PDB file of C-alpha atoms in Angstrom:
ATOM      1  CA  MET A  16      80.834  96.270  92.564  1.00 48.00           C
ATOM      2  CA  PRO A  17      84.561  96.539  91.701  1.00 51.00           C
ATOM      3  CA  LYS A  18      87.031  96.011  94.688  1.00 56.00           C
ATOM      4  CA  PHE A  19      89.264  98.752  95.312  1.00 58.00           C
ATOM      5  CA  THR A  20      91.564  99.847  98.247  1.00 70.00           C
ATOM      6  CA  MET A  21      92.394 102.538 100.323  1.00 77.00           C
ATOM      7  CA  ARG A  22      95.099 102.838 103.267  1.00 87.00           C
ATOM      8  CA  THR A  23      93.881 104.440 106.330  1.00 89.00           C
ATOM      9  CA  LEU A  24      95.723 104.589 109.577  1.00 90.00           C
ATOM     10  CA  ALA A  25      93.790 105.919 112.607  1.00 89.00           C
ATOM     11  CA  TRP A  26      95.312 106.538 116.283  1.00 86.00           C
ATOM     12  CA  ASN A  27      94.562 107.804 119.353  1.00 85.00           C
ATOM     13  CA  TYR A  28      97.186 110.341 119.434  1.00 79.00           C
ATOM     14  CA  TRP A  29      96.978 111.494 123.271  1.00 73.00           C
ATOM     15  CA  GLY A  30      98.508 114.823 123.011  1.00 57.00           C
ATOM     16  CA  ALA A  31     100.357 115.942 119.400  1.00 57.00           C
ATOM     17  CA  SER A  32     103.081 117.674 121.309  1.00 62.00           C
ATOM     18  CA  ARG A  33     104.740 114.755 122.441  1.00 69.00           C
ATOM     19  CA  ALA A  34     108.418 114.294 120.537  1.00 76.00           C
ATOM     20  CA  SER A  35     107.895 110.165 121.121  1.00 78.00           C
ATOM     21  CA  THR A  36     104.412 110.414 120.172  1.00 76.00           C
ATOM     22  CA  ALA A  37     105.262 112.256 117.035  1.00 77.00           C
ATOM     23  CA  ARG A  38     108.210 110.057 116.074  1.00 83.00           C
ATOM     24  CA  ALA A  39     106.164 106.896 116.515  1.00 84.00           C
ATOM     25  CA  ILE A  40     103.545 108.242 114.048  1.00 85.00           C
ATOM     26  CA  ARG A  41     105.457 109.014 111.461  1.00 87.00           C
ATOM     27  CA  GLU A  42     107.481 105.667 111.460  1.00 91.00           C
ATOM     28  CA  MET A  43     104.023 103.998 111.079  1.00 89.00           C
ATOM     29  CA  ILE A  44     103.250 106.528 108.132  1.00 91.00           C
ATOM     30  CA  CYS A  45     106.750 105.686 106.572  1.00 91.00           C
ATOM     31  CA  GLU A  46     105.836 102.132 106.872  1.00 92.00           C
ATOM     32  CA  SER A  47     102.087 101.862 105.855  1.00 90.00           C
ATOM     33  CA  ASN A  48     102.050 104.501 103.491  1.00 92.00           C
ATOM     34  CA  PRO A  49      98.185 105.506 103.971  1.00 94.00           C
ATOM     35  CA  GLU A  50      96.307 107.720 101.830  1.00 94.00           C
ATOM     36  CA  VAL A  51      94.500 109.113 104.789  1.00 96.00           C
ATOM     37  CA  VAL A  52      95.616 109.505 108.943  1.00 96.00           C
ATOM     38  CA  PHE A  53      93.285 109.919 111.269  1.00 96.00           C
ATOM     39  CA  LEU A  54      94.112 110.961 114.403  1.00 95.00           C
ATOM     40  CA  SER A  55      92.175 111.591 117.627  1.00 94.00           C
ATOM     41  CA  LYS A  56      93.050 113.042 121.132  1.00 92.00           C
ATOM     42  CA  THR A  57      95.201 115.400 119.606  1.00 91.00           C
ATOM     43  CA  LYS A  58      94.974 118.158 122.418  1.00 90.00           C
ATOM     44  CA  SER A  59      96.325 120.086 119.512  1.00 90.00           C
ATOM     45  CA  LYS A  60      94.757 123.571 117.864  1.00 93.00           C
ATOM     46  CA  THR A  61      94.558 124.405 114.231  1.00 96.00           C
ATOM     47  CA  PRO A  62      98.612 126.178 113.618  1.00 96.00           C
ATOM     48  CA  ARG A  63     100.024 122.735 115.041  1.00 91.00           C
ATOM     49  CA  ILE A  64      97.798 120.200 113.309  1.00 94.00           C
ATOM     50  CA  GLY A  65      99.253 122.461 109.891  1.00 95.00           C
ATOM     51  CA  LYS A  66     102.828 122.011 111.387  1.00 92.00           C
ATOM     52  CA  ILE A  67     102.082 117.936 111.918  1.00 89.00           C
ATOM     53  CA  ASN A  68     100.504 118.028 108.395  1.00 93.00           C
ATOM     54  CA  SER A  69     103.897 119.686 107.383  1.00 93.00           C
ATOM     55  CA  LYS A  70     106.312 117.404 108.576  1.00 89.00           C
ATOM     56  CA  LEU A  71     103.962 114.424 107.618  1.00 90.00           C
ATOM     57  CA  LYS A  72     104.276 115.649 104.008  1.00 91.00           C
ATOM     58  CA  PHE A  73      99.935 115.293 103.324  1.00 95.00           C
ATOM     59  CA  VAL A  74      98.148 117.628 101.176  1.00 95.00           C
ATOM     60  CA  ASP A  75      95.483 118.975 103.170  1.00 96.00           C
ATOM     61  CA  PHE A  76      93.925 118.113 106.678  1.00 98.00           C
ATOM     62  CA  HIS A  77      90.801 119.228 108.718  1.00 98.00           C
ATOM     63  CA  CYS A  78      91.611 119.720 112.573  1.00 98.00           C
ATOM     64  CA  VAL A  79      88.894 120.034 115.025  1.00 98.00           C
ATOM     65  CA  GLU A  80      90.494 121.808 118.043  1.00 97.00           C
ATOM     66  CA  PRO A  81      90.235 120.460 121.599  1.00 94.00           C
ATOM     67  CA  SER A  82      87.594 121.729 124.374  1.00 91.00           C
ATOM     68  CA  GLY A  83      89.957 122.734 126.726  1.00 88.00           C
ATOM     69  CA  ARG A  84      92.863 120.177 127.636  1.00 85.00           C
ATOM     70  CA  SER A  85      90.919 117.395 125.810  1.00 88.00           C
ATOM     71  CA  GLY A  86      89.455 115.921 122.706  1.00 92.00           C
ATOM     72  CA  GLY A  87      90.931 117.319 119.546  1.00 95.00           C
ATOM     73  CA  LEU A  88      90.407 115.464 116.280  1.00 96.00           C
ATOM     74  CA  ALA A  89      92.551 115.924 112.393  1.00 97.00           C
ATOM     75  CA  LEU A  90      92.300 114.255 109.156  1.00 98.00           C
ATOM     76  CA  PHE A  91      95.193 113.938 106.687  1.00 98.00           C
ATOM     77  CA  TRP A  92      95.326 112.963 103.441  1.00 97.00           C
ATOM     78  CA  ARG A  93      97.504 112.719 100.150  1.00 95.00           C
ATOM     79  CA  LEU A  94      96.557 114.590  96.892  1.00 93.00           C
ATOM     80  CA  SER A  95      95.798 111.126  95.489  1.00 89.00           C
ATOM     81  CA  VAL A  96      92.586 110.939  97.395  1.00 92.00           C
ATOM     82  CA  ASP A  97      89.608 113.656  96.393  1.00 92.00           C
ATOM     83  CA  LEU A  98      88.361 114.007  99.951  1.00 95.00           C
ATOM     84  CA  GLU A  99      85.777 116.763 100.851  1.00 96.00           C
ATOM     85  CA  VAL A 100      85.181 117.347 104.770  1.00 98.00           C
ATOM     86  CA  VAL A 101      80.968 117.311 104.817  1.00 97.00           C
ATOM     87  CA  TYR A 102      80.473 117.298 108.438  1.00 97.00           C
ATOM     88  CA  SER A 103      82.621 117.556 112.009  1.00 98.00           C
ATOM     89  CA  ASP A 104      81.845 118.085 115.538  1.00 97.00           C
ATOM     90  CA  ILE A 105      84.011 117.564 118.375  1.00 96.00           C
ATOM     91  CA  ASN A 106      82.955 113.862 118.087  1.00 97.00           C
ATOM     92  CA  LEU A 107      83.928 112.968 114.406  1.00 97.00           C
ATOM     93  CA  ILE A 108      85.030 114.243 111.037  1.00 98.00           C
ATOM     94  CA  ALA A 109      82.499 112.948 107.694  1.00 98.00           C
ATOM     95  CA  ALA A 110      84.210 112.831 104.948  1.00 98.00           C
ATOM     96  CA  LEU A 111      83.575 112.308 101.730  1.00 96.00           C
ATOM     97  CA  ILE A 112      85.717 110.204  99.255  1.00 94.00           C
ATOM     98  CA  ASN A 113      85.497 110.603  95.604  1.00 90.00           C
ATOM     99  CA  SER A 114      88.975 109.006  94.394  1.00 73.00           C
ATOM    100  CA  ASP A 115      88.422 105.282  94.791  1.00 66.00           C
ATOM    101  CA  LEU A 116      86.418 104.486  92.112  1.00 72.00           C
ATOM    102  CA  PRO A 117      84.623 107.065  89.446  1.00 73.00           C
ATOM    103  CA  ASN A 118      81.327 107.684  90.110  1.00 81.00           C
ATOM    104  CA  SER A 119      81.193 105.707  93.265  1.00 86.00           C
ATOM    105  CA  PRO A 120      81.668 108.009  95.978  1.00 92.00           C
ATOM    106  CA  TRP A 121      81.498 106.804  99.779  1.00 93.00           C
ATOM    107  CA  LEU A 122      81.376 108.572 103.179  1.00 96.00           C
ATOM    108  CA  LEU A 123      84.563 108.037 106.051  1.00 97.00           C
ATOM    109  CA  PHE A 124      83.506 108.930 109.334  1.00 98.00           C
ATOM    110  CA  ALA A 125      86.471 108.955 111.582  1.00 98.00           C
ATOM    111  CA  VAL A 126      85.236 108.538 115.126  1.00 97.00           C
ATOM    112  CA  TYR A 127      86.028 109.699 118.423  1.00 95.00           C
ATOM    113  CA  GLY A 128      82.593 108.947 120.384  1.00 94.00           C
ATOM    114  CA  PRO A 129      81.451 110.791 123.126  1.00 94.00           C
ATOM    115  CA  CYS A 130      82.637 109.199 126.831  1.00 88.00           C
ATOM    116  CA  LYS A 131      79.365 110.603 128.581  1.00 87.00           C
ATOM    117  CA  ARG A 132      76.223 107.946 128.478  1.00 83.00           C
ATOM    118  CA  ASN A 133      74.124 110.906 128.112  1.00 86.00           C
ATOM    119  CA  ASN A 134      75.585 112.095 124.669  1.00 93.00           C
ATOM    120  CA  LYS A 135      76.159 108.486 123.229  1.00 93.00           C
ATOM    121  CA  MET A 136      72.314 108.045 122.246  1.00 92.00           C
ATOM    122  CA  ASN A 137      72.370 111.644 120.404  1.00 94.00           C
ATOM    123  CA  PHE A 138      75.268 110.755 118.577  1.00 96.00           C
ATOM    124  CA  TRP A 139      74.351 107.153 117.220  1.00 95.00           C
ATOM    125  CA  ARG A 140      70.881 108.441 116.064  1.00 95.00           C
ATOM    126  CA  MET A 141      72.820 111.445 114.118  1.00 96.00           C
ATOM    127  CA  ILE A 142      75.236 108.502 112.479  1.00 97.00           C
ATOM    128  CA  GLU A 143      72.244 106.392 112.007  1.00 97.00           C
ATOM    129  CA  ASN A 144      70.169 108.984 110.058  1.00 97.00           C
ATOM    130  CA  THR A 145      72.972 110.032 108.127  1.00 96.00           C
ATOM    131  CA  VAL A 146      73.594 106.896 106.939  1.00 96.00           C
ATOM    132  CA  LEU A 147      70.433 105.518 106.248  1.00 97.00           C
ATOM    133  CA  SER A 148      69.984 109.114 104.085  1.00 96.00           C
ATOM    134  CA  PHE A 149      73.239 108.123 102.006  1.00 94.00           C
ATOM    135  CA  SER A 150      72.701 105.431  99.311  1.00 92.00           C
ATOM    136  CA  ARG A 151      76.487 104.953  99.044  1.00 92.00           C
ATOM    137  CA  PRO A 152      78.872 102.750 101.217  1.00 92.00           C
ATOM    138  CA  TRP A 153      80.190 103.852 104.230  1.00 95.00           C
ATOM    139  CA  VAL A 154      82.829 103.276 107.068  1.00 95.00           C
ATOM    140  CA  ILE A 155      83.340 104.548 110.556  1.00 96.00           C
ATOM    141  CA  ILE A 156      87.413 104.204 112.051  1.00 94.00           C
ATOM    142  CA  GLU A 157      88.699 104.611 115.247  1.00 88.00           C
ATOM    143  CA  ASP A 158      87.397 104.884 118.496  1.00 90.00           C
ATOM    144  CA  LEU A 159      83.414 104.445 119.364  1.00 90.00           C
ATOM    145  CA  ASN A 160      83.850 104.272 123.325  1.00 85.00           C
ATOM    146  CA  SER A 161      81.123 102.030 122.441  1.00 83.00           C
ATOM    147  CA  ILE A 162      80.638  98.160 122.777  1.00 74.00           C
ATOM    148  CA  LYS A 163      78.189  95.491 121.018  1.00 71.00           C
ATOM    149  CA  LYS A 164      78.679  93.093 123.919  1.00 67.00           C
ATOM    150  CA  ILE A 165      79.912  92.844 127.423  1.00 65.00           C
ATOM    151  CA  ASP A 166      82.754  90.844 126.706  1.00 60.00           C
ATOM    152  CA  GLU A 167      84.785  93.587 124.817  1.00 61.00           C
ATOM    153  CA  LYS A 168      85.198  95.419 127.900  1.00 60.00           C
ATOM    154  CA  LYS A 169      87.741  94.716 130.726  1.00 59.00           C
ATOM    155  CA  GLY A 170      87.672  97.347 134.455  1.00 61.00           C
ATOM    156  CA  GLY A 171      86.641 100.891 134.352  1.00 62.00           C
ATOM    157  CA  ARG A 172      83.132 101.340 135.404  1.00 65.00           C
ATOM    158  CA  SER A 173      80.429  99.087 134.877  1.00 59.00           C
ATOM    159  CA  ILE A 174      77.913  99.749 131.723  1.00 59.00           C
ATOM    160  CA  PHE A 175      74.731 100.241 132.222  1.00 56.00           C
ATOM    161  CA  GLY A 176      72.180  98.926 129.544  1.00 55.00           C
ATOM    162  CA  SER A 177      70.983 101.835 127.677  1.00 56.00           C
ATOM    163  CA  SER A 178      74.422 103.059 126.564  1.00 56.00           C
ATOM    164  CA  ASN A 179      75.107  99.831 125.620  1.00 66.00           C
ATOM    165  CA  ASN A 180      72.412  99.339 123.458  1.00 85.00           C
ATOM    166  CA  CYS A 181      73.443 102.388 121.426  1.00 90.00           C
ATOM    167  CA  LEU A 182      76.136 100.680 119.370  1.00 91.00           C
ATOM    168  CA  LYS A 183      73.779  97.582 118.915  1.00 90.00           C
ATOM    169  CA  ASP A 184      70.997  99.749 117.730  1.00 93.00           C
ATOM    170  CA  PHE A 185      72.948 101.389 115.205  1.00 95.00           C
ATOM    171  CA  MET A 186      74.107  98.033 113.798  1.00 94.00           C
ATOM    172  CA  SER A 187      71.230  96.568 113.906  1.00 95.00           C
ATOM    173  CA  ASN A 188      69.244  99.104 111.886  1.00 96.00           C
ATOM    174  CA  THR A 189      72.021  99.759 109.139  1.00 96.00           C
ATOM    175  CA  SER A 190      72.612  96.655 108.565  1.00 95.00           C
ATOM    176  CA  ALA A 191      76.341  97.524 109.787  1.00 95.00           C
ATOM    177  CA  ILE A 192      79.199  95.146 109.195  1.00 93.00           C
ATOM    178  CA  ASP A 193      81.586  95.022 112.520  1.00 89.00           C
ATOM    179  CA  LEU A 194      85.439  94.798 110.106  1.00 86.00           C
ATOM    180  CA  GLY A 195      87.165  94.066 113.109  1.00 77.00           C
ATOM    181  CA  PHE A 196      90.915  95.941 114.258  1.00 71.00           C
ATOM    182  CA  THR A 197      94.063  95.583 114.411  1.00 69.00           C
ATOM    183  CA  GLY A 198      95.888  96.315 117.572  1.00 65.00           C
ATOM    184  CA  PRO A 199      95.503  95.275 121.477  1.00 62.00           C
ATOM    185  CA  SER A 200      91.892  93.920 122.336  1.00 64.00           C
ATOM    186  CA  PHE A 201      91.325  96.574 125.333  1.00 54.00           C
ATOM    187  CA  THR A 202      93.221  99.702 125.721  1.00 51.00           C
TER     188      THR A 202
END
């Protein structure tokens, strides 16, 4: 299969209404010129995300509104990207990307994984079932709120075995490869 690249930026936005945060994301977009941008924890409703989309000069966006004062997801894309959102909920936006190679669509999961242990198992099962029924390439980006190994966690509450196994089981069952990340090791 031929190689292709698509610059994607994923960022835990922590509230889209702060001026300093908005400036930082605009600068990052100017520097890296991504085709797709995913923001999690926006804490913003659709009209606010629409204004951000206009300022960032993306052709379109998809918003998952926050639940109360927490959460919120936004996916933005440029005209050069043939993107179709196929599913979204409070933890993810799944999009089919058709623009990289002709007749070679792939699936993008833009994720802010569930924080609560009892929601993780269903979340990972749903993604696993989707991946296993999809015969094309796929990628997961952003914050999974899950770890493969205990040394990937620093501070906070201790992790119980079963919630820690969800990501490991998913990776094993789907033959997923961890591509790594750029940024601080612990957030």
